[in-house]
Tab-separated table of C-alpha atoms in Angstrom:
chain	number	residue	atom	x	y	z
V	295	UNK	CA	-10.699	8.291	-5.907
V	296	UNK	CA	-9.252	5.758	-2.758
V	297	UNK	CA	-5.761	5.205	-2.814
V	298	UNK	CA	-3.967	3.481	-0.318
V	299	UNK	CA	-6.301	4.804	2.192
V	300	UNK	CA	-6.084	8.554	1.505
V	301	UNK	CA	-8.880	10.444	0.555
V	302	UNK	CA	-11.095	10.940	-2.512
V	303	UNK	CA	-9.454	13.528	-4.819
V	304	UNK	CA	-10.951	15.246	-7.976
V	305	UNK	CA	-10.210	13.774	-11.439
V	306	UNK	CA	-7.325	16.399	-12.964
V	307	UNK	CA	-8.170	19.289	-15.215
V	308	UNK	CA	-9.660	18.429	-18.647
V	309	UNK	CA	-10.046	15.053	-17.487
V	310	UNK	CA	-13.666	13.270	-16.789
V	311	UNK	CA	-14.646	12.636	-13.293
V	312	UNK	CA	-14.546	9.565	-12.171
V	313	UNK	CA	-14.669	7.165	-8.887
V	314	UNK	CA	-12.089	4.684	-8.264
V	315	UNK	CA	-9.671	3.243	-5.655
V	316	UNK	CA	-6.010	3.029	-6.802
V	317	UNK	CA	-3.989	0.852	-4.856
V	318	UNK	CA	-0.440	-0.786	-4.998
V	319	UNK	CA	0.304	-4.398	-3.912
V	320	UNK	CA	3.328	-6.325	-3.479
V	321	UNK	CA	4.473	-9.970	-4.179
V	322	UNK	CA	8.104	-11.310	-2.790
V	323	UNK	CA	8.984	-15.081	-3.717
V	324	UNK	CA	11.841	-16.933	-3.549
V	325	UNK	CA	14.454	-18.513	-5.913
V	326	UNK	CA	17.688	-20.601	-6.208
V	327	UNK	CA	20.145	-18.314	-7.804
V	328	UNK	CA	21.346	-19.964	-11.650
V	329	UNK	CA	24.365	-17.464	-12.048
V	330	UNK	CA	27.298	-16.747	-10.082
V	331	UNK	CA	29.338	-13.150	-11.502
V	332	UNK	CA	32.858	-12.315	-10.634
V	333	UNK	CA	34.716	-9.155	-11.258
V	334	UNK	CA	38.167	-9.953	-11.638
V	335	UNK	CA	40.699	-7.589	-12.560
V	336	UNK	CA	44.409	-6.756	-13.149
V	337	UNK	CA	46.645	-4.355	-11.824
V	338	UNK	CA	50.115	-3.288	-12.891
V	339	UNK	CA	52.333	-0.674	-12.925
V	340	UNK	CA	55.656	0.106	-14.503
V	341	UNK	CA	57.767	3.436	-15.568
V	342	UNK	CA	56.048	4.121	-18.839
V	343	UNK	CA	52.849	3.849	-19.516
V	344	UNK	CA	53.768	1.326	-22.587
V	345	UNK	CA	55.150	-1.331	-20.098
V	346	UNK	CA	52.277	-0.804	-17.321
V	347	UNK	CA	49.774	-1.647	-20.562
V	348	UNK	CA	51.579	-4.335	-22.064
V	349	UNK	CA	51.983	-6.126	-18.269
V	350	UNK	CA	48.271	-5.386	-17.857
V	351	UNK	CA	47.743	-6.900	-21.311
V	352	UNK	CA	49.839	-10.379	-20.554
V	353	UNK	CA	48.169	-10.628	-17.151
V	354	UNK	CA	44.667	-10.291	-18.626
V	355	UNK	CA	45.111	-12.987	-20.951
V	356	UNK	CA	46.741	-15.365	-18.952
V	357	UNK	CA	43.155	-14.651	-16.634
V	358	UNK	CA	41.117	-14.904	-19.568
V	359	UNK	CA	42.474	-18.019	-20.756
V	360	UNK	CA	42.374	-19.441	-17.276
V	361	UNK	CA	38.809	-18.956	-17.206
V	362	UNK	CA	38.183	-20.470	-20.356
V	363	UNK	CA	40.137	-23.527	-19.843
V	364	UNK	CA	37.954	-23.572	-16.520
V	365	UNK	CA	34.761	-23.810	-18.711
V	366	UNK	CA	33.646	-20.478	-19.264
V	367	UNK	CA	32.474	-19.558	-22.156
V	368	UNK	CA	33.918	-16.503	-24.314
V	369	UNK	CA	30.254	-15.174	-24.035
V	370	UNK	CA	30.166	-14.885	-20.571
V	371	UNK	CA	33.432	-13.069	-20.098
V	372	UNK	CA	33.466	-8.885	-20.674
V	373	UNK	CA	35.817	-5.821	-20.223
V	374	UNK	CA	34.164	-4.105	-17.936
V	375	UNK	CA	36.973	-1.194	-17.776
V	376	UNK	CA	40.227	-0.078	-18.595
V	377	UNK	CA	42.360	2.670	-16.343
V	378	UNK	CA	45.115	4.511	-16.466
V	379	UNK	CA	46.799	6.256	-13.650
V	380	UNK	CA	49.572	8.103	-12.893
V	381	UNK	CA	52.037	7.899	-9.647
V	382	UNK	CA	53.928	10.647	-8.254
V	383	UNK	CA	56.264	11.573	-5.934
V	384	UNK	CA	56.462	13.952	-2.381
V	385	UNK	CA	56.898	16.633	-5.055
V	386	UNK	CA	54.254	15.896	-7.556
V	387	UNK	CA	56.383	14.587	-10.746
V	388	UNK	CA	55.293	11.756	-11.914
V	389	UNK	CA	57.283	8.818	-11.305
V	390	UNK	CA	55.410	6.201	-13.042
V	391	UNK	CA	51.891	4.572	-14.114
V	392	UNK	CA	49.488	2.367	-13.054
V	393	UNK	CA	47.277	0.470	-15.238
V	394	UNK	CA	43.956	-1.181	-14.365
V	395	UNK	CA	41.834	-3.864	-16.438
V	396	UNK	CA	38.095	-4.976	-15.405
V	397	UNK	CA	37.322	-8.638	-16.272
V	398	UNK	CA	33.492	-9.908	-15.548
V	399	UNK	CA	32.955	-13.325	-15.676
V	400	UNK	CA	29.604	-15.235	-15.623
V	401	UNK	CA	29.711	-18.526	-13.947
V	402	UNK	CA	26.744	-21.015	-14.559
V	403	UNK	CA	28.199	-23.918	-13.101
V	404	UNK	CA	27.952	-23.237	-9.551
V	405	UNK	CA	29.590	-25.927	-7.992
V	406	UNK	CA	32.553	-25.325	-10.241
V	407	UNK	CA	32.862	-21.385	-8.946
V	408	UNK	CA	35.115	-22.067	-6.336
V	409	UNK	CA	37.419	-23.454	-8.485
V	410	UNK	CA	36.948	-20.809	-11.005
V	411	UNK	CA	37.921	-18.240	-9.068
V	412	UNK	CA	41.126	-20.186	-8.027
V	413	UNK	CA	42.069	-20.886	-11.297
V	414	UNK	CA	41.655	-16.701	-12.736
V	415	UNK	CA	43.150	-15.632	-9.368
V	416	UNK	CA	46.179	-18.228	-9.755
V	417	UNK	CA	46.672	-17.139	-13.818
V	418	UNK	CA	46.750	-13.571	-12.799
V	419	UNK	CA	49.611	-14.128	-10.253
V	420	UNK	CA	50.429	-10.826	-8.215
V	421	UNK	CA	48.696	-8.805	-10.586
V	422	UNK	CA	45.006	-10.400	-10.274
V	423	UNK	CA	42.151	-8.601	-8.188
V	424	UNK	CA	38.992	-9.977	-7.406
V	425	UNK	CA	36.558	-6.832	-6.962
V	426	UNK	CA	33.379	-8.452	-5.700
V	427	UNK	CA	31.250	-11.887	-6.232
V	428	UNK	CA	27.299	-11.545	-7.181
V	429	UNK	CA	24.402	-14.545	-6.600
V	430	UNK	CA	21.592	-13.735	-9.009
V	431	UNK	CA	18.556	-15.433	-10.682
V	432	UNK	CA	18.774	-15.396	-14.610
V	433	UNK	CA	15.693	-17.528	-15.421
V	434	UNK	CA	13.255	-15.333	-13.510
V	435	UNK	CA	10.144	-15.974	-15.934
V	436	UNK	CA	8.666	-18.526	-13.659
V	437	UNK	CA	9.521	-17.033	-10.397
V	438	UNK	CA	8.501	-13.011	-11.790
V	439	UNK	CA	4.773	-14.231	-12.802
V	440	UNK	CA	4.432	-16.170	-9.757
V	441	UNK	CA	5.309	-12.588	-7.844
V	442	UNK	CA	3.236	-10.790	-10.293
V	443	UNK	CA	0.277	-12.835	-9.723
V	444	UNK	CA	0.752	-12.092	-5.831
V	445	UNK	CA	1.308	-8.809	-6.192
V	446	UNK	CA	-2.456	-8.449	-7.857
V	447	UNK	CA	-3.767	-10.339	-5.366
V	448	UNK	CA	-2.337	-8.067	-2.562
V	449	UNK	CA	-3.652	-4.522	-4.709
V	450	UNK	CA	-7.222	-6.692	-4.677
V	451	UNK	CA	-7.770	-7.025	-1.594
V	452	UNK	CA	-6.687	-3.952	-0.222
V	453	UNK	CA	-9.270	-2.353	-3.183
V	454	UNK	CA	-11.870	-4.556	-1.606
V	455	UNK	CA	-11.434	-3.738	1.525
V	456	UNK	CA	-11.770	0.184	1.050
V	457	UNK	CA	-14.202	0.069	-1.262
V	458	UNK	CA	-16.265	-2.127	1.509
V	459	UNK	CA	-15.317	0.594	3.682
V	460	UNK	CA	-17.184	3.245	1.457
V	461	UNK	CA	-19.977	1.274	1.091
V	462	UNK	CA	-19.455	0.389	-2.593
V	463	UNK	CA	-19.076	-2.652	-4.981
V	464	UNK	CA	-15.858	-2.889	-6.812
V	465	UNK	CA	-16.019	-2.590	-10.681
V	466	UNK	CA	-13.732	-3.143	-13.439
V	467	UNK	CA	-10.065	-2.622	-13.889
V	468	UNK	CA	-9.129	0.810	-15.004
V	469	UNK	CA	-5.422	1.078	-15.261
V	470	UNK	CA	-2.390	-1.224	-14.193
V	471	UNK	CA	1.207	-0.032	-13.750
V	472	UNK	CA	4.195	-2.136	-12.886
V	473	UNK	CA	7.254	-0.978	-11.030
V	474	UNK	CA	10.520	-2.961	-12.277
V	475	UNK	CA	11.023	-5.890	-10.413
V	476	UNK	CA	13.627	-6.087	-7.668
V	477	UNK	CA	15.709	-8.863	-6.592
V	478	UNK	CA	17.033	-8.077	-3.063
V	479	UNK	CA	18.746	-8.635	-0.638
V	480	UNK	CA	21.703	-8.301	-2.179
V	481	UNK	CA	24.608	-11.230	-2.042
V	482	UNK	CA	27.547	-10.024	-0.049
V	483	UNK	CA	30.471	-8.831	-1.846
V	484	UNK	CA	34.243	-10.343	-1.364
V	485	UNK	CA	37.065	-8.374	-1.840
V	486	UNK	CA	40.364	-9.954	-2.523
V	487	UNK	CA	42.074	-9.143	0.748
V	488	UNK	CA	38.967	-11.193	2.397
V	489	UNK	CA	39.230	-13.759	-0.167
V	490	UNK	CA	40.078	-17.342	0.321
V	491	UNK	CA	39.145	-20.125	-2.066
V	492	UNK	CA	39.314	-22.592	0.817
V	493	UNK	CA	36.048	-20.618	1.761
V	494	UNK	CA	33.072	-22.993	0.197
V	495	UNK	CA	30.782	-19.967	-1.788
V	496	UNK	CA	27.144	-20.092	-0.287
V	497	UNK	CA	24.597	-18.876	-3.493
V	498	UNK	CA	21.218	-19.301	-0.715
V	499	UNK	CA	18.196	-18.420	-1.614
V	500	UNK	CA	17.487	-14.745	-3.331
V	501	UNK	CA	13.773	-12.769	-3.157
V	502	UNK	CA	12.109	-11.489	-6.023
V	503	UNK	CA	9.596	-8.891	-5.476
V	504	UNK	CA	6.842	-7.813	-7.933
V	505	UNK	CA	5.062	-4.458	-7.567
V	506	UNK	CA	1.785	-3.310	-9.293
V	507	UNK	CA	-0.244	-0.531	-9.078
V	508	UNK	CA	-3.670	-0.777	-10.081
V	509	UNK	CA	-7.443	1.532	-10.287
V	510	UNK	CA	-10.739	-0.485	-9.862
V	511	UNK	CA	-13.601	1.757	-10.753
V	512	UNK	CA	-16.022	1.519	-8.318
V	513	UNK	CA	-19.716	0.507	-8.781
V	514	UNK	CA	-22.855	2.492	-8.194
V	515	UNK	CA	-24.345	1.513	-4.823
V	516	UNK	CA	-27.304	-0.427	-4.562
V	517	UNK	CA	-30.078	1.265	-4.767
V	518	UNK	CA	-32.055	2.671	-1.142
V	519	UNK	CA	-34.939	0.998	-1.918
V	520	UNK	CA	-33.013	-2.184	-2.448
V	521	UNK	CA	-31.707	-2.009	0.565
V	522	UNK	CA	-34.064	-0.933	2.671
V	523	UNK	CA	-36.540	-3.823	0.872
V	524	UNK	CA	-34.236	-6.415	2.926
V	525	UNK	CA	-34.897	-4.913	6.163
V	526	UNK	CA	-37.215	-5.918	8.376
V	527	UNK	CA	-39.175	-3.134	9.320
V	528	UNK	CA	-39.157	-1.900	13.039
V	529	UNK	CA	-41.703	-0.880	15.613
V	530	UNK	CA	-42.876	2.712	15.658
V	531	UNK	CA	-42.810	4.538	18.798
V	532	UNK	CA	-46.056	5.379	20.926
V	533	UNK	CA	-47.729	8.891	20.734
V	534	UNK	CA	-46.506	9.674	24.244
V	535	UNK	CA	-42.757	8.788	23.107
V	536	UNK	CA	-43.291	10.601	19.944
V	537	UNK	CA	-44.382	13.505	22.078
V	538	UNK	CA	-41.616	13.114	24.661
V	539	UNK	CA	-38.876	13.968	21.532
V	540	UNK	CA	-40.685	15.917	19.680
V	541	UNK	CA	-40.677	18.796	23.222
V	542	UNK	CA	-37.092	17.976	23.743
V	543	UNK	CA	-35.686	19.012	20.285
V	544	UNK	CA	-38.439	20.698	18.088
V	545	UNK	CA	-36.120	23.773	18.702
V	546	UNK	CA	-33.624	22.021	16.457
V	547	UNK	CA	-35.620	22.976	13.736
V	548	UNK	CA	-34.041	25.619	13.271
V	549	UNK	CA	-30.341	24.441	12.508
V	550	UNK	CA	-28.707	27.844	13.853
V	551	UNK	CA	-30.244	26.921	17.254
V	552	UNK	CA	-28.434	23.704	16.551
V	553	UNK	CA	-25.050	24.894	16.004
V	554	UNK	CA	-25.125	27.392	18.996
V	555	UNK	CA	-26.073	24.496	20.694
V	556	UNK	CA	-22.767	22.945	19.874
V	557	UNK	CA	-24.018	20.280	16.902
V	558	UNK	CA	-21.183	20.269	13.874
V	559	UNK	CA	-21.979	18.786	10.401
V	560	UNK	CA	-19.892	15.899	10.165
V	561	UNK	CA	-20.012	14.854	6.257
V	562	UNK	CA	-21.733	15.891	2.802
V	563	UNK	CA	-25.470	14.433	2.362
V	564	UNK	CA	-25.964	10.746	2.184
V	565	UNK	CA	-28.475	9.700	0.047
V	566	UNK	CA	-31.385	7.732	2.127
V	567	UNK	CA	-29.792	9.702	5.191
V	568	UNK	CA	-29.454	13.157	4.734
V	569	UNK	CA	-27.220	15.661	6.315
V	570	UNK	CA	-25.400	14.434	9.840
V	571	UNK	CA	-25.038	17.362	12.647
V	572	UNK	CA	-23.078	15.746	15.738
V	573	UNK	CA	-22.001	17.152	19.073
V	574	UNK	CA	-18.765	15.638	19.785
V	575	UNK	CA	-19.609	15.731	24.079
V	576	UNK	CA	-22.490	13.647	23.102
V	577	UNK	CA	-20.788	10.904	21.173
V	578	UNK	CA	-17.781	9.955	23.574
V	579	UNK	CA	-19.991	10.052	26.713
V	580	UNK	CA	-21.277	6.726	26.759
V	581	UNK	CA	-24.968	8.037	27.672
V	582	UNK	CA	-28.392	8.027	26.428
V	583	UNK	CA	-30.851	10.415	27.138
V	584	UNK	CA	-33.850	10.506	24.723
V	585	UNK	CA	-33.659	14.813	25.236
V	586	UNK	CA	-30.100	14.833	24.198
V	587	UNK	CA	-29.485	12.978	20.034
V	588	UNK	CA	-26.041	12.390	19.975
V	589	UNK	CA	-26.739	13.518	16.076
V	590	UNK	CA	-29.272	15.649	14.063
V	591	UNK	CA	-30.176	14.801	10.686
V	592	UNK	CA	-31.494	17.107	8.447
V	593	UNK	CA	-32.566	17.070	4.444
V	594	UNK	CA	-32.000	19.600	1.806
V	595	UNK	CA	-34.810	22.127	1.618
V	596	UNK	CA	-35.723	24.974	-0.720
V	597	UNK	CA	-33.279	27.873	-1.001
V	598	UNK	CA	-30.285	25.674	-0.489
V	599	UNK	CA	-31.616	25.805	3.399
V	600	UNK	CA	-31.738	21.885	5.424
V	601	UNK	CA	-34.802	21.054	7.483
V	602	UNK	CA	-34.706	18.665	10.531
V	603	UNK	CA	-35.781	15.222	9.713
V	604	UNK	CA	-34.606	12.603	11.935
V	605	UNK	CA	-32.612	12.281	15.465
V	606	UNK	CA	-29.767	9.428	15.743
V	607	UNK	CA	-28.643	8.166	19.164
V	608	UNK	CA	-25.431	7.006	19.117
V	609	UNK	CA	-23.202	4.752	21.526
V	610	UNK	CA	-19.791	3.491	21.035
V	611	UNK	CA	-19.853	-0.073	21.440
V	612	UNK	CA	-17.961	-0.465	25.253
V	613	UNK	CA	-15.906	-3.347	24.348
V	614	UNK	CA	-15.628	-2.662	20.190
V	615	UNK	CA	-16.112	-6.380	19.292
V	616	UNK	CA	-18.677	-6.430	16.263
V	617	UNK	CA	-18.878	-10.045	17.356
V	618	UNK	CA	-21.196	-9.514	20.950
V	619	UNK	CA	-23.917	-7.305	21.448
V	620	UNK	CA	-24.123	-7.194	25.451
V	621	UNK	CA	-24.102	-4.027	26.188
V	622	UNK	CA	-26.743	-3.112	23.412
V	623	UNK	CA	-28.433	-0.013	24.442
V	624	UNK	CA	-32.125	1.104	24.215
V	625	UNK	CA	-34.300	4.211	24.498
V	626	UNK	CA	-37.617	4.276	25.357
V	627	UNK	CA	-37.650	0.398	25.266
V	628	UNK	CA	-36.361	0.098	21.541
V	629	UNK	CA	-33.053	-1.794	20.677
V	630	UNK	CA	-30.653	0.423	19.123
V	631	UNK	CA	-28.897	-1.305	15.991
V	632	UNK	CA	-25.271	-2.178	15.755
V	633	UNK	CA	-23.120	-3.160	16.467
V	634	UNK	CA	-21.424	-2.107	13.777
V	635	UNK	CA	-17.966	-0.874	12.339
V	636	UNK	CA	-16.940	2.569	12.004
V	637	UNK	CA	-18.185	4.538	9.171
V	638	UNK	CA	-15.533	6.704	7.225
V	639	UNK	CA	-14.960	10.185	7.758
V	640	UNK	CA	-13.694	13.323	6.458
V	641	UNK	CA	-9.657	14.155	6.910
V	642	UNK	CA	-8.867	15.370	9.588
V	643	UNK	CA	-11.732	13.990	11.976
V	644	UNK	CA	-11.033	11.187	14.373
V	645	UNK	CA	-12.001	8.025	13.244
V	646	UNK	CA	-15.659	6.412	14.122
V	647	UNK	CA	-15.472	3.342	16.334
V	648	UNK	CA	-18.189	0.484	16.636
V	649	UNK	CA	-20.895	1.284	17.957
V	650	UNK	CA	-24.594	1.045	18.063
V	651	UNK	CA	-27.229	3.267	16.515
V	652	UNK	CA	-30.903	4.141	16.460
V	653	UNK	CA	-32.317	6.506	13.643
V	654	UNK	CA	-35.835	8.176	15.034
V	655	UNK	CA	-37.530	9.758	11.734
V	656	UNK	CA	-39.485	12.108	13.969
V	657	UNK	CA	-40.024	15.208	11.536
V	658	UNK	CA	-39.947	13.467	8.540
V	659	UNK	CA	-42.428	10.050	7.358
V	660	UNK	CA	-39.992	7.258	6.755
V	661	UNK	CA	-41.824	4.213	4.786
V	662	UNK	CA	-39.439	1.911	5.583
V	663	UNK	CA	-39.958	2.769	9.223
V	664	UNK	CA	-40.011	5.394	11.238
V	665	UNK	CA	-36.996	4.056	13.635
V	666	UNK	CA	-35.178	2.344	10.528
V	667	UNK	CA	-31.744	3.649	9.459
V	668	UNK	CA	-32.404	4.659	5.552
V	669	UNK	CA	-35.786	6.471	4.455
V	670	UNK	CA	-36.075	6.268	0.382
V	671	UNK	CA	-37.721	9.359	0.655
V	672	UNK	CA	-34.325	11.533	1.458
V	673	UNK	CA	-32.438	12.227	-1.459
V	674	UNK	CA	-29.279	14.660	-1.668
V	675	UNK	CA	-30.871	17.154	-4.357
């Protein structure tokens, strides 16, 4: 399975196999906030805890009734806490308590919450506190499917992008997850020492991001024979060109002779083009010599052993711009293909850049062609 661009990892234990990309995508929009909050509160202290409740008490009202004469509903307006505290001395006895009452209001009537805050502040006299001020977006329905339906769209076309990458069709849906919606950044908070109702309250706009994740199976790729039946089919080479390559690396036959000669396997088997052997010095030097394939391919043979089947001369593209073709090599007067994006690789292997190609089936009969890319013959069994 692809996700987010790491590799292909086994189903887990118990569980079927299966091939998939599992991405996550994002959507942010943008809102008018509907609801202003305010945590008021009251803070008093006296000799006994009796009196520092009972001043807390009359304070609180007074606040609460403020509010409501202000136009906020009783619904809207909540305890949020109650404390007690005592106050001591240089020597630890107490000497008194302080007392401290939370108050959250909701204000829907934005234009009014400057002068709601005036009015709770003013009703509280020395005792009110205003803790902190909130913007926030209550009727999000709207605004969250809009970000949902963004945040699909970005975890679609990142799957379609890898699974273009690995050369497959997406398929269906397999699982979607949602993350809780955020609203962010958060509106700055005002304490009371900072406060001043002369100061006109800003509400802005406020960003509501959806995140999903989501598995696409992927397809089964098209068949080689389908593909290869919408290629044109290619030149073959001449007997003295055949006989040219065929001295120059029949000793690859043997594919011990090809490792000591410093070819690598690069990937597992790809169906309709076999095993890959490269030689890294070959690849990056920007050359071709018809003695030296950049790459060796080789099919599976009896015993679990490979056999040599084709040569590939490879040439990264000079100025990587799939868009002109320039600088498109040839060997022994045949056009190399390309060029064309980087194909991907195992972990832990640089990444292939563009480049142009030219597949030479010179050990093994390609119908197709014997210089075209895929033979239908090669299988991975």
């Amino acid at each position: 399975m692809l996700g987010g661009g790491r590799p292909a990892v086994a189903a887990a234990s118990g569980e079927p196999s299966r091939e998939g990309v599992l991405v996550t995508g994002t959507g942010a929009v943008f809102g008018e906030p509907d609801l202003f909050t305010a945590e008021f509160a009251v803070e008093t202290e006296a000799s006994t805890v009796g009196d520092a409740l009972e001043r807390a008490n009359t304070a609180a009202t007074r606040m609460r009734n403020a509010l409501v004469r202000a136009g906020i509903a009783r619904a809207d307006l909540q305890t949020s806490n109650v404390g007690i505290s005592s106050k001591f001395n240089d020597d630890r006895d107490i000497i008194g308590y302080s007392v401290n009452q939370g108050l959250t209001a909701k204000i829907r009537n934005l234009p009014r919450a400057g002068a709601v805050l005036s009015a709770g502040i003013a009703a509280g006299g020395n005792a009110a506190r205003l803790n902190g001020v909130s913007f926030s977006i209550e009727n999000d329905t709207a605004l969250l499917a809009e970000a949902r339906k963004k945040a699909f769209a970005d975890a679609r076309g990142k799957a379609e992008l890898y699974a273009k990458e690995a050369g497959r069709p997406l398929g269906r849906v397999v699982t979607i997850s949602e993350v809780a919606p955020t609203f962010g950044p958060p509106s700055p908070q005002y304490s009371m020492a900072a406060y001043d109702a002369r100061v006109p309250l800003e509400p802005g706009k406020q960003q509501l991001t959806a995140t999903v994740t989501v598995e696409w199976a992927l397809a089964a790729p098209a068949p080689v024979t389908a593909t290869l039946a919408r290629m044109p089919a290619k030149p073959r080479l001449t007997n003295a060109q055949r006989a040219v390559l065929v001295e120059a690396t029949s000793r690859f036959r043997d594919v011990k002779k090809a490792i000591a000669a410093g070819y690598r396997p690069t990937k597992d088997c790809v169906p309709g083009m076999g095993f890959h052997y490269a030689k890294p010095e070959l690849t990056g030097d920007m050359k071709i010599d018809p003695a030296l394939p950049e790459i060796l391919v080789y099919t599976a043979a009896a015993g679990g052993s490979v056999r040599l089947a084709a040569l590939e001369y490879f040439k990264a593209d000079a100025d990587g711009n799939l868009k002109t073709a320039d600088d498109r090599p040839t060997l022994l007067s045949h056009p190399f293909d390309g060029p064309m994006a980087g194909h991907p690789v195992p972990p832990g292997q640089p990444p292939m850049p563009v480049h142009y190609d030219l597949h030479v089936w010179l050990y093994q009969n390609n119908p197709a062609g014997e210089l075209t890319s895929m033979n239908p013959d090669v299988t991975c069994q």
